[in-house]
Amino acid sequence: MNTTESLKDYQRVRTLAIRSLFEIIEQSSEGTVIVDRDANIVWMNERYARRFGLDSAAGAIGKPCESVIPGSLLREVVRTGRPILLDMQDTPKEPLVVMRLPIHDDAGSVIGAIGFALFDELRTLSPMLKRYLSMQEELASTRSLLRARQTKYNFAHFIGTSAASLEVKRRARRSASADSPVLLLGETGTGKELLAQAIHSASPRAHKAFVSINSAAIPEALLEAEFFGTAPGAFTGADRKGRTGKLQIAQGGTLFLDEIGDMPLPLQSKLLRVLQEKEFEPVGSNEVIQSDVRVIAATSTDLQAAIKRGEFRADLYYRLNVLPIQVPPLRERLDDLPALSEAILEELRSQHELHRDALALLGQHAWPGNIRELRNVLERAALLSDDLMLTEQDIRGAIGTFTPVERTAEPSMQASAGETFAQARARFDRQLIESTLAQCAGKVPEAAVRLGLGRSTLYKKMAALGIAEST
């Protein structure tokens, strides 16, 4: 056999091999598509066309590959001339393993590309497919969980320009930049959770989860499992797969402990360990999990009194009470009522407005239920009123049991006859401190916060003025 015959035989075998390889892959694949140098489809088999919702492959000819196969990378193969040997391609039914190859002319220039969608039941690739599907499900679940754990409120939602409200927002904003625990103190309905969410939203952890757990709302027997999670089959009736606790869900983010004063003593000791050692163990597990959460706690109870009664651990109180913020009740920030009322009516999508007599009446009520009660009253009044202007009668009827505000005597700014400047100032300081202590039920730390003084400074002033501490 001469050289010319050998070359012809080589070319013939090569051509047959290429044809056979194409036919074998095309027949054993889920789909095949060929595009030209502009990434427009020039050929597609019928199976692949039906997978993408076409009646026949003829409907795909001449169209850009992406318009038929969303997310196709054949254009990239044509542009770079580099093959993509194994990749995942999402389709309306299920993901496929695909192979993409450039097509060259005799001069070596890229004139198109060919893509094969391999069968998804190929044994060698099924473990990879299962892993891919599992990762997709886990990613979707994590994204859904994270969306559900995002905060709804920021500092703009804490309505009010009174001195008390501005002081609360000032301290809260300062605490947002730190990572220390925050303790929110105040009556129920004052907006402690809203403030906790605002602190999280302004913190470096804002992109992570905000997880809330109410110690008073969960039975004591289940609270530990809810908090720390459980190992698989930790106890009778437990989930065989185990349960992720709130601490683990909040990793990297913020854990809000509402009504922490109702937390059982055994759980208080475990929480203290989390705060000190930054680690915890799920119920029924020996695995130690590192904890990276910022803790914000809130309570409407007097924790110092609970400590004296033996119902709250003093060491946990000192660990939580790093950045205390006293959230004032509504009766101590009545100047905020107009803005709060307007914001609530807007949130209710109500067209109602308040007559000035109605606003005056709102300012005379003590609001034992605080902002939650205010919202309830305005919503009821708006539903029952036939007019868009809410009157004093509308508000009085919606309030039900009216509780008048107890007005404290304002310190006199006038000097008495024969009174020196120093004596008048001492009298004013005494009246102001005594009035504030009365409003704070004799709690010196709380009064110091309200007056903007350090605790030791207030104690010194009380001693100098002869004001005894309540016991």
Short mmCIF file of N, CA, C and O in Angstrom, two decimals, residues 171 185 302 304-305 308 317 321 324 326 432-463 466-471:
data_model
loop_
_atom_site.label_atom_id
_atom_site.label_comp_id
_atom_site.label_asym_id
_atom_site.label_seq_id
_atom_site.Cartn_x
_atom_site.Cartn_y
_atom_site.Cartn_z
N ARG A 171 -28.98 55.32 72.82
CA ARG A 171 -28.30 54.18 73.45
C ARG A 171 -28.37 52.94 72.56
O ARG A 171 -27.41 52.16 72.48
N LEU A 185 -35.24 46.69 79.07
CA LEU A 185 -36.11 46.67 80.25
C LEU A 185 -37.32 47.55 79.99
O LEU A 185 -37.18 48.66 79.48
N ASP A 302 -39.01 42.76 87.12
CA ASP A 302 -37.90 43.36 87.87
C ASP A 302 -36.89 42.26 88.17
O ASP A 302 -37.10 41.44 89.08
N GLN A 304 -33.85 42.40 89.43
CA GLN A 304 -33.19 42.52 90.73
C GLN A 304 -34.07 41.96 91.84
O GLN A 304 -33.59 41.30 92.76
N ALA A 305 -35.38 42.21 91.75
CA ALA A 305 -36.29 41.61 92.72
C ALA A 305 -36.35 40.10 92.56
O ALA A 305 -36.43 39.35 93.55
N LYS A 308 -33.44 38.54 94.30
CA LYS A 308 -33.65 38.46 95.76
C LYS A 308 -34.58 37.31 96.13
O LYS A 308 -34.43 36.70 97.18
N TYR A 317 -27.56 37.72 85.31
CA TYR A 317 -28.01 39.11 85.22
C TYR A 317 -26.84 40.04 84.92
O TYR A 317 -26.94 40.90 84.03
N ASN A 321 -26.53 42.26 81.65
CA ASN A 321 -26.75 43.68 81.91
C ASN A 321 -25.53 44.53 81.56
O ASN A 321 -25.17 45.44 82.30
N PRO A 324 -27.64 48.00 79.36
CA PRO A 324 -29.07 48.08 79.66
C PRO A 324 -29.73 49.27 78.98
O PRO A 324 -29.15 50.35 78.89
N GLN A 326 -33.48 51.16 79.16
CA GLN A 326 -34.81 51.25 79.74
C GLN A 326 -35.77 51.84 78.70
O GLN A 326 -35.62 52.98 78.29
N LEU A 432 -36.40 67.25 91.49
CA LEU A 432 -36.24 66.49 90.24
C LEU A 432 -35.85 65.05 90.52
O LEU A 432 -36.41 64.11 89.94
N ILE A 433 -34.89 64.85 91.42
CA ILE A 433 -34.43 63.49 91.73
C ILE A 433 -35.52 62.69 92.42
O ILE A 433 -35.78 61.52 92.10
N GLU A 434 -36.22 63.32 93.38
CA GLU A 434 -37.29 62.61 94.09
C GLU A 434 -38.43 62.25 93.13
O GLU A 434 -39.00 61.15 93.22
N SER A 435 -38.77 63.17 92.22
CA SER A 435 -39.82 62.90 91.25
C SER A 435 -39.43 61.75 90.32
O SER A 435 -40.24 60.85 90.04
N THR A 436 -38.19 61.74 89.86
CA THR A 436 -37.73 60.67 88.97
C THR A 436 -37.67 59.34 89.69
O THR A 436 -38.05 58.30 89.13
N LEU A 437 -37.20 59.34 90.94
CA LEU A 437 -37.18 58.09 91.72
C LEU A 437 -38.59 57.54 91.92
O LEU A 437 -38.80 56.33 91.87
N ALA A 438 -39.54 58.45 92.13
CA ALA A 438 -40.92 58.00 92.30
C ALA A 438 -41.44 57.34 91.03
O ALA A 438 -42.14 56.32 91.08
N GLN A 439 -41.11 57.93 89.88
CA GLN A 439 -41.54 57.36 88.61
C GLN A 439 -40.88 56.01 88.35
O GLN A 439 -41.43 55.17 87.64
N CYS A 440 -39.69 55.81 88.91
CA CYS A 440 -38.95 54.56 88.71
C CYS A 440 -39.11 53.60 89.88
O CYS A 440 -38.31 52.66 90.02
N ALA A 441 -40.12 53.83 90.71
CA ALA A 441 -40.41 52.96 91.86
C ALA A 441 -39.20 52.84 92.78
O ALA A 441 -38.95 51.78 93.36
N GLY A 442 -38.42 53.91 92.90
CA GLY A 442 -37.28 53.93 93.81
C GLY A 442 -36.03 53.26 93.29
O GLY A 442 -35.04 53.14 94.02
N LYS A 443 -36.03 52.83 92.03
CA LYS A 443 -34.85 52.13 91.48
C LYS A 443 -33.82 53.16 91.04
O LYS A 443 -34.01 53.87 90.05
N VAL A 444 -32.72 53.22 91.79
CA VAL A 444 -31.68 54.21 91.51
C VAL A 444 -31.04 53.99 90.13
O VAL A 444 -30.84 54.96 89.38
N PRO A 445 -30.67 52.74 89.74
CA PRO A 445 -30.06 52.57 88.41
C PRO A 445 -30.96 53.07 87.29
O PRO A 445 -30.51 53.70 86.34
N GLU A 446 -32.27 52.77 87.39
CA GLU A 446 -33.21 53.20 86.36
C GLU A 446 -33.34 54.72 86.34
O GLU A 446 -33.38 55.36 85.27
N ALA A 447 -33.39 55.34 87.55
CA ALA A 447 -33.49 56.80 87.64
C ALA A 447 -32.24 57.46 87.07
O ALA A 447 -32.32 58.51 86.42
N ALA A 448 -31.07 56.85 87.30
CA ALA A 448 -29.83 57.41 86.78
C ALA A 448 -29.84 57.43 85.26
O ALA A 448 -29.42 58.41 84.62
N VAL A 449 -30.35 56.35 84.65
CA VAL A 449 -30.44 56.29 83.19
C VAL A 449 -31.36 57.39 82.68
O VAL A 449 -31.07 58.10 81.72
N ARG A 450 -32.50 57.55 83.34
CA ARG A 450 -33.48 58.53 82.90
C ARG A 450 -32.94 59.96 83.05
O ARG A 450 -33.25 60.84 82.24
N LEU A 451 -32.15 60.21 84.09
CA LEU A 451 -31.60 61.54 84.32
C LEU A 451 -30.32 61.80 83.52
O LEU A 451 -29.82 62.92 83.49
N GLY A 452 -29.80 60.73 82.89
CA GLY A 452 -28.56 60.88 82.14
C GLY A 452 -27.34 61.00 83.02
O GLY A 452 -26.34 61.62 82.64
N LEU A 453 -27.40 60.40 84.21
CA LEU A 453 -26.29 60.46 85.17
C LEU A 453 -25.72 59.07 85.39
O LEU A 453 -26.41 58.06 85.19
N GLY A 454 -24.47 59.02 85.79
CA GLY A 454 -23.89 57.77 86.21
C GLY A 454 -24.50 57.36 87.55
O GLY A 454 -24.92 58.21 88.35
N ARG A 455 -24.53 56.05 87.82
CA ARG A 455 -25.14 55.59 89.07
C ARG A 455 -24.43 56.18 90.28
O ARG A 455 -25.07 56.64 91.24
N SER A 456 -23.11 56.14 90.27
CA SER A 456 -22.35 56.66 91.41
C SER A 456 -22.58 58.16 91.58
O SER A 456 -22.67 58.67 92.71
N THR A 457 -22.71 58.89 90.47
CA THR A 457 -22.97 60.34 90.55
C THR A 457 -24.31 60.61 91.21
O THR A 457 -24.44 61.51 92.05
N LEU A 458 -25.32 59.82 90.85
CA LEU A 458 -26.64 60.01 91.44
C LEU A 458 -26.62 59.69 92.93
O LEU A 458 -27.23 60.40 93.74
N TYR A 459 -25.92 58.63 93.30
CA TYR A 459 -25.82 58.30 94.72
C TYR A 459 -25.17 59.45 95.51
O TYR A 459 -25.60 59.78 96.62
N LYS A 460 -24.14 60.04 94.94
CA LYS A 460 -23.47 61.16 95.62
C LYS A 460 -24.41 62.34 95.78
O LYS A 460 -24.46 62.98 96.83
N LYS A 461 -25.18 62.66 94.73
CA LYS A 461 -26.13 63.77 94.82
C LYS A 461 -27.21 63.49 95.85
O LYS A 461 -27.65 64.38 96.58
N MET A 462 -27.69 62.25 95.88
CA MET A 462 -28.71 61.89 96.86
C MET A 462 -28.19 62.03 98.29
O MET A 462 -28.90 62.55 99.18
N ALA A 463 -26.93 61.61 98.50
CA ALA A 463 -26.34 61.73 99.84
C ALA A 463 -26.17 63.21 100.22
O ALA A 463 -26.46 63.62 101.35
N GLY A 466 -29.55 64.67 101.03
CA GLY A 466 -30.27 64.01 102.11
C GLY A 466 -31.44 63.19 101.65
O GLY A 466 -32.42 63.02 102.37
N ILE A 467 -31.35 62.63 100.41
CA ILE A 467 -32.42 61.79 99.87
C ILE A 467 -32.09 60.33 100.17
O ILE A 467 -31.04 59.83 99.79
N ALA A 468 -32.98 59.68 100.93
CA ALA A 468 -32.72 58.29 101.32
C ALA A 468 -33.14 57.35 100.19
O ALA A 468 -34.11 57.62 99.47
N GLU A 469 -32.39 56.26 100.03
CA GLU A 469 -32.72 55.24 99.01
C GLU A 469 -33.86 54.39 99.51
O GLU A 469 -33.86 53.94 100.66
N SER A 470 -34.83 54.11 98.65
CA SER A 470 -35.97 53.27 99.03
C SER A 470 -35.50 51.83 99.18
O SER A 470 -34.62 51.36 98.44
N THR A 471 -36.06 51.11 100.08
CA THR A 471 -35.70 49.70 100.29
C THR A 471 -36.89 48.80 100.03
O THR A 471 -38.02 49.24 100.00
#
